[in-house]
Amino acid sequence: MPGQYDIDLKQGETWVREIVWKDAAGTAVTVTGYTAALMARRKIADTATLLSLSSAGVSPAIVVGTTDGKFTITITAAVSAALDFETAVYDFKVTSSTGIVTYLLEGTITLSKAVTR
């Protein structure tokens, strides 16, 4: 079962969080070869996405560690400035090189609108 983590985000702000995945014994999981994705929607059943981040591409929004169990998630200022919602639901999943999918986090994103632009 994924952990619960709610995100408070200010529109136009850079948001960075480091997630460390540990096993039941408290040891960091080796995440070499993993991919990661975070997606947000207004409601779980909605088809339209409000935010989509991944570890793919030249400048990934999610950087995957190695033997340290780390995933660094970044929402850039430009990306958060373009967001236009009050609250959304999200989940964060990782996929091993052998195709095993694990949902690590889920929760809500609350977006505070920027006054200074």
CSV table of C-alpha atoms in Angstrom, one decimal:
chain,number,residue,atom,x,y,z
A,1,MET,CA,0.0,0.0,0.0
A,2,PRO,CA,1.4,3.4,-0.9
A,3,GLY,CA,2.3,6.0,1.7
A,4,GLN,CA,0.1,9.0,2.1
A,5,TYR,CA,1.8,12.4,1.3
A,6,ASP,CA,0.0,15.6,0.5
A,7,ILE,CA,1.7,18.2,-1.6
A,8,ASP,CA,1.3,22.0,-1.0
A,9,LEU,CA,2.4,23.8,-4.1
A,10,LYS,CA,2.7,27.6,-4.7
A,11,GLN,CA,1.9,28.5,-8.3
A,12,GLY,CA,5.2,29.6,-10.0
A,13,GLU,CA,7.4,28.0,-7.4
A,14,THR,CA,10.0,25.4,-7.9
A,15,TRP,CA,9.2,22.3,-5.7
A,16,VAL,CA,11.8,19.6,-5.1
A,17,ARG,CA,11.4,16.5,-2.9
A,18,GLU,CA,13.6,13.6,-2.3
A,19,ILE,CA,11.9,10.3,-1.7
A,20,VAL,CA,13.9,7.4,-0.2
A,21,TRP,CA,12.4,3.9,-0.6
A,22,LYS,CA,13.3,1.6,2.2
A,23,ASP,CA,12.3,-2.0,2.8
A,24,ALA,CA,10.7,-3.4,6.0
A,25,ALA,CA,14.1,-3.6,7.7
A,26,GLY,CA,14.8,0.1,7.0
A,27,THR,CA,17.4,-0.6,4.3
A,28,ALA,CA,17.4,1.5,1.1
A,29,VAL,CA,16.1,-0.4,-1.9
A,30,THR,CA,18.4,-0.6,-4.9
A,31,VAL,CA,16.6,1.3,-7.6
A,32,THR,CA,19.2,1.0,-10.4
A,33,GLY,CA,17.3,0.5,-13.7
A,34,TYR,CA,14.0,1.7,-12.3
A,35,THR,CA,11.7,4.2,-14.0
A,36,ALA,CA,9.3,6.5,-12.2
A,37,ALA,CA,6.2,8.5,-12.9
A,38,LEU,CA,3.9,10.9,-11.1
A,39,MET,CA,0.5,11.9,-12.5
A,40,ALA,CA,-2.2,14.2,-11.1
A,41,ARG,CA,-5.9,14.5,-12.1
A,42,ARG,CA,-8.8,16.5,-10.6
A,43,LYS,CA,-10.5,13.2,-9.6
A,44,ILE,CA,-9.2,9.6,-9.9
A,45,ALA,CA,-11.8,8.8,-12.6
A,46,ASP,CA,-10.9,11.8,-14.8
A,47,THR,CA,-9.2,11.0,-18.1
A,48,ALA,CA,-7.5,14.4,-18.4
A,49,THR,CA,-4.2,14.9,-16.6
A,50,LEU,CA,-3.3,18.1,-14.8
A,51,LEU,CA,0.4,17.2,-14.2
A,52,SER,CA,2.6,14.4,-15.6
A,53,LEU,CA,6.2,13.9,-14.5
A,54,SER,CA,8.5,11.1,-15.4
A,55,SER,CA,12.1,9.9,-15.3
A,56,ALA,CA,12.3,9.7,-19.1
A,57,GLY,CA,13.8,12.1,-21.5
A,58,VAL,CA,16.7,14.5,-21.7
A,59,SER,CA,15.7,16.6,-18.7
A,60,PRO,CA,13.6,14.3,-16.5
A,61,ALA,CA,11.4,15.7,-13.8
A,62,ILE,CA,12.2,12.6,-11.7
A,63,VAL,CA,15.8,11.5,-11.2
A,64,VAL,CA,16.3,7.9,-10.1
A,65,GLY,CA,19.1,7.0,-7.8
A,66,THR,CA,21.0,3.8,-7.6
A,67,THR,CA,21.7,1.7,-4.4
A,68,ASP,CA,20.5,4.6,-2.2
A,69,GLY,CA,16.7,4.1,-2.9
A,70,LYS,CA,16.4,7.8,-3.9
A,71,PHE,CA,13.9,9.4,-6.3
A,72,THR,CA,14.2,13.2,-6.6
A,73,ILE,CA,11.0,14.8,-7.9
A,74,THR,CA,11.1,18.3,-9.3
A,75,ILE,CA,8.2,20.5,-10.4
A,76,THR,CA,9.9,23.5,-12.1
A,77,ALA,CA,8.7,27.1,-11.6
A,78,ALA,CA,7.6,27.2,-15.3
A,79,VAL,CA,5.5,24.0,-14.9
A,80,SER,CA,3.9,25.1,-11.6
A,81,ALA,CA,3.1,28.5,-13.1
A,82,ALA,CA,1.1,26.9,-15.9
A,83,LEU,CA,-1.0,24.8,-13.5
A,84,ASP,CA,-4.6,26.0,-13.0
A,85,PHE,CA,-6.5,24.0,-10.3
A,86,GLU,CA,-7.3,24.2,-6.6
A,87,THR,CA,-6.9,20.6,-5.6
A,88,ALA,CA,-6.0,17.4,-7.4
A,89,VAL,CA,-5.2,13.7,-6.6
A,90,TYR,CA,-1.9,12.1,-7.6
A,91,ASP,CA,0.1,9.0,-7.2
A,92,PHE,CA,3.8,8.1,-7.7
A,93,LYS,CA,4.8,4.8,-9.1
A,94,VAL,CA,8.1,3.1,-9.9
A,95,THR,CA,8.7,0.3,-12.3
A,96,SER,CA,11.7,-2.1,-12.0
A,97,SER,CA,13.7,-3.2,-15.1
A,98,THR,CA,11.8,-6.5,-15.0
A,99,GLY,CA,8.4,-4.8,-15.1
A,100,ILE,CA,7.4,-4.9,-11.4
A,101,VAL,CA,5.2,-1.8,-10.6
A,102,THR,CA,5.1,-0.4,-7.1
A,103,TYR,CA,3.1,2.6,-6.0
A,104,LEU,CA,5.1,4.4,-3.4
A,105,LEU,CA,3.0,7.5,-2.7
A,106,GLU,CA,-0.5,8.9,-3.2
A,107,GLY,CA,-2.3,12.0,-1.9
A,108,THR,CA,-3.6,15.4,-2.9
A,109,ILE,CA,-2.0,18.4,-4.4
A,110,THR,CA,-3.2,21.8,-3.1
A,111,LEU,CA,-2.2,24.6,-5.4
A,112,SER,CA,-2.0,28.1,-4.0
A,113,LYS,CA,-2.5,30.7,-6.7
A,114,ALA,CA,0.3,33.2,-7.1
A,115,VAL,CA,-0.4,36.9,-6.7
A,116,THR,CA,3.1,38.1,-7.8
A,117,ARG,CA,3.7,37.1,-11.5
